[in-house]
Coordinates of N, CA and C and ligand atoms in Angstrom, one line a residue:
M1 N -18.8 13.2 -13.3 CA -17.7 13.0 -12.3 C -17.6 14.1 -11.3
T2 N -17.3 13.8 -10.1 CA -17.2 14.8 -9.1 C -15.9 14.6 -8.3
L3 N -15.2 15.8 -8.1 CA -14.0 15.7 -7.3 C -14.4 15.5 -5.8
R4 N -13.8 14.6 -5.2 CA -14.1 14.4 -3.8 C -13.0 14.9 -2.9
E5 N -13.4 15.2 -1.7 CA -12.4 15.8 -0.7 C -11.6 14.6 -0.1
L6 N -10.3 14.9 0.0 CA -9.4 13.9 0.5 C -9.4 13.9 2.1
N7 N -9.5 12.8 2.7 CA -9.4 12.7 4.1 C -7.9 12.5 4.5
A8 N -7.5 13.3 5.5 CA -6.1 13.2 5.9 C -6.0 12.6 7.3
F9 N -4.8 12.0 7.5 CA -4.4 11.6 8.9 C -4.7 12.7 9.8
P10 N -5.2 12.5 11.0 CA -5.6 11.3 11.7 C -7.0 10.8 11.6
D11 N -7.7 11.2 10.5 CA -9.1 10.8 10.3 C -9.3 9.3 10.5
Q12 N -10.3 8.9 11.3 CA -10.5 7.5 11.7 C -10.8 6.6 10.6
V13 N -11.5 7.2 9.5 CA -11.9 6.3 8.4 C -10.6 5.6 7.7
L14 N -9.5 6.3 7.9 CA -8.2 5.7 7.3 C -7.7 4.6 8.2
R15 N -8.3 4.4 9.3 CA -7.8 3.4 10.3 C -8.7 2.2 10.3
Q16 N -9.9 2.3 9.7 CA -10.9 1.2 9.7 C -10.6 0.2 8.6
P17 N -10.7 -1.1 8.8 CA -10.7 -2.1 7.7 C -12.0 -1.8 6.9
A18 N -11.9 -1.6 5.6 CA -13.0 -1.2 4.8 C -13.9 -2.4 4.5
Q19 N -15.2 -2.1 4.2 CA -16.2 -3.1 3.9 C -16.1 -3.7 2.5
P20 N -16.3 -5.0 2.4 CA -16.3 -5.6 1.0 C -17.4 -5.1 0.2
V21 N -17.2 -5.0 -1.1 CA -18.3 -4.5 -2.0 C -19.1 -5.7 -2.4
K22 N -20.4 -5.6 -2.3 CA -21.3 -6.7 -2.7 C -22.2 -6.4 -3.8
K23 N -22.5 -5.1 -4.0 CA -23.4 -4.6 -5.0 C -22.6 -3.9 -6.1
F24 N -22.8 -4.4 -7.4 CA -22.1 -3.9 -8.5 C -23.1 -3.1 -9.4
G25 N -23.2 -1.8 -9.3 CA -24.2 -1.1 -10.0 C -23.7 0.4 -10.2
E26 N -24.7 1.2 -10.5 CA -24.4 2.6 -10.8 C -23.7 3.3 -9.7
E27 N -24.1 3.0 -8.4 CA -23.5 3.7 -7.3 C -21.9 3.4 -7.2
L28 N -21.6 2.2 -7.5 CA -20.2 1.8 -7.5 C -19.4 2.5 -8.7
K29 N -20.1 2.5 -9.9 CA -19.5 3.2 -11.0 C -19.2 4.6 -10.7
T30 N -20.2 5.3 -10.1 CA -20.0 6.7 -9.8 C -18.8 6.9 -8.8
L31 N -18.8 6.0 -7.8 CA -17.7 6.1 -6.8 C -16.3 5.9 -7.6
V32 N -16.2 4.9 -8.5 CA -15.0 4.7 -9.2 C -14.6 5.9 -10.1
D33 N -15.6 6.4 -10.8 CA -15.3 7.6 -11.6 C -14.8 8.8 -10.8
D34 N -15.4 9.0 -9.7 CA -15.0 10.1 -8.8 C -13.6 9.9 -8.2
M35 N -13.3 8.6 -7.9 CA -12.0 8.3 -7.4 C -10.9 8.5 -8.5
I36 N -11.2 8.2 -9.7 CA -10.3 8.4 -10.8 C -10.0 9.9 -11.0
E37 N -11.1 10.7 -11.0 CA -11.0 12.1 -11.2 C -10.2 12.7 -10.0
T38 N -10.5 12.3 -8.8 CA -9.8 12.8 -7.6 C -8.3 12.5 -7.6
M39 N -8.0 11.2 -8.0 CA -6.6 10.8 -8.1 C -5.8 11.6 -9.1
R40 N -6.4 11.8 -10.3 CA -5.8 12.6 -11.4 C -5.6 14.0 -11.0
D41 N -6.5 14.6 -10.3 CA -6.5 16.0 -9.9 C -5.4 16.2 -8.8
A42 N -5.2 15.2 -8.0 CA -4.3 15.5 -6.8 C -2.9 16.0 -7.1
P43 N -2.1 15.5 -8.0 CA -2.2 14.2 -8.7 C -1.6 13.1 -7.9
G44 N -2.1 11.9 -8.1 CA -1.5 10.8 -7.4 C -1.5 9.6 -8.4
V45 N -0.8 8.5 -8.0 CA -0.7 7.3 -8.8 C -1.6 6.2 -8.3
G46 N -2.3 6.5 -7.2 CA -3.3 5.5 -6.7 C -4.2 6.2 -5.7
L47 N -5.4 5.6 -5.5 CA -6.3 6.1 -4.5 C -7.2 4.9 -4.0
A48 N -7.4 4.9 -2.7 CA -8.3 3.9 -2.1 C -9.5 4.6 -1.5
A49 N -10.7 4.0 -1.6 CA -11.9 4.7 -1.2 C -11.9 5.3 0.2
P50 N -11.2 4.7 1.2 CA -11.2 5.3 2.5 C -10.6 6.7 2.5
Q51 N -9.7 6.9 1.5 CA -9.0 8.3 1.4 C -10.0 9.4 1.0
I52 N -11.2 9.0 0.5 CA -12.2 10.0 0.3 C -13.4 9.8 1.3
G53 N -13.1 9.1 2.3 CA -14.1 8.9 3.4 C -15.1 7.8 3.2
I54 N -14.9 6.9 2.2 CA -15.8 5.8 1.9 C -15.1 4.5 2.4
S55 N -15.7 3.9 3.4 CA -15.1 2.7 3.9 C -15.5 1.5 3.1
K56 N -15.0 1.4 1.8 CA -15.3 0.3 0.9 C -14.0 -0.2 0.3
R57 N -14.0 -1.5 0.0 CA -12.7 -2.1 -0.6 C -12.7 -1.8 -2.1
V58 N -12.3 -0.6 -2.4 CA -12.2 -0.2 -3.8 C -10.9 0.6 -4.0
I59 N -10.1 0.3 -5.0 CA -8.8 1.0 -5.3 C -8.7 1.4 -6.8
V60 N -8.1 2.5 -7.0 CA -7.8 2.8 -8.4 C -6.3 3.1 -8.5
V61 N -5.6 2.7 -9.5 CA -4.2 2.9 -9.7 C -4.0 3.3 -11.1
E62 N -3.1 4.3 -11.3 CA -2.8 4.7 -12.7 C -1.3 5.0 -12.7
F63 N -0.6 4.2 -13.5 CA 0.9 4.3 -13.5 C 1.4 3.9 -14.9
G64 N 2.5 4.6 -15.3 CA 3.1 4.3 -16.6 C 4.3 3.4 -16.4
N65 N 5.0 3.2 -17.4 CA 6.2 2.4 -17.4 C 7.4 3.2 -16.8
E66 N 8.0 2.6 -15.8 CA 9.0 3.4 -15.1 C 10.3 3.7 -15.9
E67 N 10.5 2.8 -16.9 CA 11.7 3.0 -17.7 C 11.4 3.8 -19.0
D68 N 10.2 3.7 -19.5 CA 9.9 4.4 -20.7 C 8.7 5.2 -20.6
E69 N 8.9 6.5 -20.5 CA 7.7 7.4 -20.2 C 6.8 7.6 -21.4
S70 N 7.3 7.2 -22.6 CA 6.5 7.3 -23.8 C 5.4 6.3 -23.9
I71 N 5.5 5.3 -23.1 CA 4.4 4.3 -23.0 C 3.3 4.9 -22.2
P72 N 2.0 4.8 -22.7 CA 0.9 5.5 -22.0 C 0.7 4.8 -20.6
K73 N 0.2 5.6 -19.7 CA -0.2 5.1 -18.4 C -1.3 4.1 -18.5
Q74 N -1.3 3.2 -17.6 CA -2.4 2.2 -17.5 C -3.2 2.4 -16.3
L75 N -4.5 2.4 -16.5 CA -5.4 2.6 -15.4 C -6.0 1.2 -14.9
Y76 N -5.9 1.0 -13.6 CA -6.4 -0.2 -13.0 C -7.5 0.1 -12.0
V77 N -8.7 -0.5 -12.0 CA -9.7 -0.4 -11.0 C -9.9 -1.8 -10.4
V78 N -9.7 -1.9 -9.1 CA -9.9 -3.2 -8.5 C -10.8 -3.1 -7.3
I79 N -11.9 -3.9 -7.4 CA -12.9 -4.0 -6.3 C -12.5 -5.2 -5.5
N80 N -12.6 -5.1 -4.2 CA -12.3 -6.2 -3.3 C -10.9 -6.8 -3.6
P81 N -9.9 -5.9 -3.7 CA -8.5 -6.4 -4.1 C -7.9 -7.2 -2.9
E82 N -7.1 -8.1 -3.3 CA -6.4 -8.9 -2.3 C -5.0 -9.3 -2.9
I83 N -4.0 -9.3 -2.1 CA -2.7 -9.8 -2.6 C -2.7 -11.3 -2.4
V84 N -2.7 -12.1 -3.5 CA -2.7 -13.5 -3.3 C -1.3 -14.2 -3.4
R85 N -0.4 -13.4 -4.0 CA 1.0 -13.9 -4.0 C 1.9 -12.7 -3.9
K86 N 3.0 -12.9 -3.2 CA 4.0 -11.8 -3.2 C 5.4 -12.4 -3.1
S87 N 6.4 -11.8 -3.8 CA 7.7 -12.3 -3.8 C 8.3 -12.1 -2.4
E88 N 9.3 -13.0 -2.0 CA 9.9 -12.8 -0.7 C 10.9 -11.7 -0.8
D89 N 11.5 -11.5 -2.0 CA 12.5 -10.4 -2.0 C 11.8 -9.0 -2.0
Q90 N 12.3 -8.2 -1.1 CA 11.8 -6.9 -0.9 C 12.8 -5.8 -1.3
I91 N 12.2 -4.7 -1.8 CA 13.1 -3.6 -2.1 C 12.6 -2.4 -1.3
V92 N 13.5 -1.5 -1.0 CA 13.2 -0.3 -0.3 C 12.9 0.8 -1.3
G93 N 11.9 1.6 -1.1 CA 11.5 2.7 -1.9 C 10.9 3.9 -1.1
I94 N 10.9 5.0 -1.7 CA 10.4 6.2 -1.0 C 9.0 6.4 -1.4
E95 N 8.1 6.4 -0.4 CA 6.7 6.6 -0.6 C 6.2 7.9 0.1
G96 N 5.1 8.4 -0.6 CA 4.4 9.5 0.0 C 2.9 9.1 0.0
C97 N 2.0 9.9 0.6 CA 0.6 9.5 0.6 C -0.2 10.8 0.6
L98 N -1.3 10.8 -0.2 CA -2.2 11.9 -0.3 C -2.9 12.2 1.1
S99 N -2.9 11.1 1.9 CA -3.6 11.2 3.2 C -2.6 11.6 4.3
V100 N -1.3 11.7 4.0 CA -0.3 12.1 5.0 C 0.5 13.2 4.3
P101 N -0.1 14.4 4.1 CA 0.5 15.4 3.3 C 1.9 15.9 3.8
G102 N 2.8 16.2 2.9 CA 4.0 16.8 3.3 C 5.1 15.9 3.8
L103 N 4.9 14.6 3.8 CA 5.9 13.7 4.4 C 6.2 12.6 3.4
V104 N 7.4 12.0 3.4 CA 7.7 10.8 2.7 C 8.5 9.8 3.7
G105 N 8.6 8.6 3.3 CA 9.3 7.6 4.1 C 9.8 6.4 3.3
E106 N 10.8 5.8 3.8 CA 11.4 4.6 3.2 C 10.6 3.3 3.7
V107 N 10.1 2.6 2.7 CA 9.3 1.4 3.0 C 9.8 0.2 2.2
D108 N 9.9 -1.0 2.9 CA 10.3 -2.2 2.2 C 9.0 -2.8 1.6
R109 N 9.0 -3.2 0.4 CA 7.8 -3.8 -0.2 C 8.3 -5.0 -1.1
S110 N 7.4 -5.9 -1.3 CA 7.7 -7.1 -2.2 C 7.9 -6.5 -3.6
Q111 N 8.9 -7.1 -4.3 CA 9.2 -6.7 -5.7 C 8.1 -7.1 -6.7
I112 N 7.5 -8.3 -6.4 CA 6.4 -8.7 -7.4 C 5.2 -9.2 -6.5
V113 N 4.0 -8.8 -7.0 CA 2.8 -9.2 -6.3 C 1.8 -9.6 -7.3
T114 N 0.9 -10.5 -6.9 CA -0.3 -10.9 -7.8 C -1.5 -10.4 -7.0
V115 N -2.3 -9.6 -7.6 CA -3.5 -9.0 -7.0 C -4.7 -9.7 -7.6
S116 N -5.6 -10.2 -6.8 CA -6.9 -10.7 -7.4 C -8.0 -9.8 -6.9
G117 N -9.1 -9.8 -7.6 CA -10.2 -9.0 -7.2 C -11.3 -9.0 -8.3
Q118 N -12.1 -7.9 -8.3 CA -13.1 -7.9 -9.4 C -13.1 -6.5 -10.1
D119 N -13.6 -6.5 -11.3 CA -13.7 -5.3 -12.0 C -15.0 -4.6 -11.6
V120 N -15.3 -3.5 -12.2 CA -16.4 -2.7 -11.8 C -17.8 -3.4 -12.1
H121 N -17.7 -4.4 -13.0 CA -18.9 -5.2 -13.3 C -19.1 -6.4 -12.4
G122 N -18.0 -6.7 -11.6 CA -18.1 -7.8 -10.7 C -17.4 -9.1 -11.3
E123 N -16.7 -8.9 -12.5 CA -16.0 -10.0 -13.1 C -14.6 -10.2 -12.4
K124 N -14.2 -11.4 -12.2 CA -13.0 -11.7 -11.5 C -11.8 -11.2 -12.4
I125 N -10.8 -10.6 -11.7 CA -9.6 -10.2 -12.4 C -8.4 -10.5 -11.6
K126 N -7.2 -10.7 -12.3 CA -6.0 -10.9 -11.6 C -4.9 -10.1 -12.3
I127 N -4.1 -9.4 -11.5 CA -3.0 -8.6 -12.0 C -1.7 -9.0 -11.4
R128 N -0.7 -9.1 -12.3 CA 0.7 -9.4 -11.8 C 1.4 -8.1 -12.0
A129 N 2.0 -7.6 -10.9 CA 2.7 -6.3 -10.9 C 4.1 -6.4 -10.4
Q130 N 5.0 -5.6 -10.9 CA 6.3 -5.6 -10.3 C 6.8 -4.2 -10.2
G131 N 7.9 -4.1 -9.4 CA 8.5 -2.7 -9.2 C 7.6 -1.7 -8.6
W132 N 7.5 -0.5 -9.2 CA 6.7 0.5 -8.6 C 5.2 0.2 -8.6
L133 N 4.8 -0.5 -9.7 CA 3.4 -0.8 -9.8 C 3.0 -1.8 -8.6
A134 N 3.9 -2.7 -8.3 CA 3.7 -3.6 -7.2 C 3.6 -2.9 -5.9
R135 N 4.5 -1.9 -5.8 CA 4.5 -1.0 -4.6 C 3.2 -0.3 -4.4
I136 N 2.7 0.3 -5.5 CA 1.5 1.1 -5.4 C 0.3 0.2 -5.0
F137 N 0.2 -1.0 -5.6 CA -0.8 -1.9 -5.2 C -0.7 -2.3 -3.7
Q138 N 0.5 -2.5 -3.2 CA 0.6 -2.9 -1.8 C 0.2 -1.7 -0.9
H139 N 0.6 -0.5 -1.3 CA 0.2 0.7 -0.6 C -1.3 0.9 -0.5
E140 N -1.9 0.8 -1.7 CA -3.4 1.0 -1.7 C -4.2 -0.1 -1.0
I141 N -3.7 -1.3 -1.1 CA -4.4 -2.4 -0.4 C -4.2 -2.3 1.1
D142 N -3.1 -1.8 1.5 CA -2.9 -1.4 2.9 C -4.0 -0.4 3.4
H143 N -4.3 0.6 2.5 CA -5.3 1.6 2.9 C -6.6 0.9 3.2
I144 N -7.0 -0.1 2.4 CA -8.4 -0.6 2.7 C -8.3 -1.6 3.9
N145 N -7.1 -1.8 4.4 CA -7.0 -2.6 5.7 C -6.7 -1.7 6.9
G146 N -6.8 -0.4 6.6 CA -6.6 0.6 7.7 C -5.1 0.8 8.1
V147 N -4.2 0.4 7.2 CA -2.8 0.6 7.4 C -2.2 1.7 6.6
L148 N -1.4 2.6 7.2 CA -0.7 3.7 6.4 C 0.8 3.3 6.3
Y149 N 1.4 3.9 5.2 CA 2.8 3.5 5.0 C 3.7 4.0 6.2
T150 N 3.2 5.0 6.9 CA 4.0 5.4 8.0 C 4.1 4.4 9.1
D151 N 3.2 3.4 9.1 CA 3.3 2.3 10.1 C 4.4 1.3 9.7
R152 N 4.8 1.3 8.4 CA 5.8 0.4 7.9 C 7.2 1.1 7.7
A153 N 7.2 2.4 7.6 CA 8.4 3.1 7.2 C 9.5 3.0 8.3
Q154 N 10.7 2.9 7.8 CA 11.8 2.9 8.7 C 12.2 4.3 9.1
N155 N 12.0 5.2 8.3 CA 12.2 6.6 8.7 C 11.3 7.5 7.8
I156 N 10.9 8.6 8.4 CA 10.0 9.5 7.7 C 10.5 10.9 7.8
W157 N 10.4 11.7 6.7 CA 11.0 13.0 6.7 C 10.2 13.9 5.8
Q158 N 10.4 15.2 5.9 CA 9.8 16.3 5.1 C 10.7 16.5 3.9
P159 N 10.2 16.2 2.7 CA 11.1 16.3 1.5 C 11.0 17.7 0.9
D160 N 11.9 18.0 0.0 CA 11.8 19.2 -0.8 C 10.6 19.0 -1.7
P161 N 9.8 20.0 -2.1 CA 8.6 19.8 -2.9 C 8.9 19.0 -4.1
E162 N 10.0 19.2 -4.8 CA 10.2 18.4 -6.0 C 10.5 16.9 -5.8
E163 N 10.8 16.6 -4.6 CA 11.1 15.2 -4.2 C 9.7 14.4 -4.1
M164 N 8.7 15.1 -4.0 CA 7.4 14.5 -3.7 C 6.8 13.8 -4.9
D165 N 6.3 12.6 -4.7 CA 5.6 11.9 -5.7 C 4.5 11.1 -5.0
S166 N 3.5 11.7 -4.6 CA 2.5 11.1 -3.7 C 1.8 9.9 -4.3
I167 N 1.6 8.9 -3.5 CA 0.8 7.8 -3.9 C -0.3 7.5 -2.9
Ligands
ZN201 ZN1 -1.8 6.5 0.5

């Protein structure tokens, strides 16, 4: 596994809709492993391939239970992810982003989403997420569509360092 360099705003790769993955093999596995390592090192709770300069539709998410920290974190790897369902009720939350260092903003997101896509072997998968996990998926899927949370935020500010929880 190799730590990859993070691309920061205003790098153009963050603004391009990423390419669908068609080949499932060693190269993809290496990319996924590197993304997991880079996300954990940052540290962040999610990472999309364009954030390390790779314009491919690949995301990784690692998040625990928001109410009970004793439950181990769960890792999700989704290739060609798509939101196939989302709840109409939205909640506001404070987001940061590894690609927009030093800032946070308030963003409305759907409370519940269903994400479909493929695993690293190309098998179809479907994930139902709610709360923060749903927010992280919406944030990461925005990345592969060239959208940053700052496009959606009602306001953006520079937080105290301890307020930061970058995703
Ligand atoms: Zn981000």
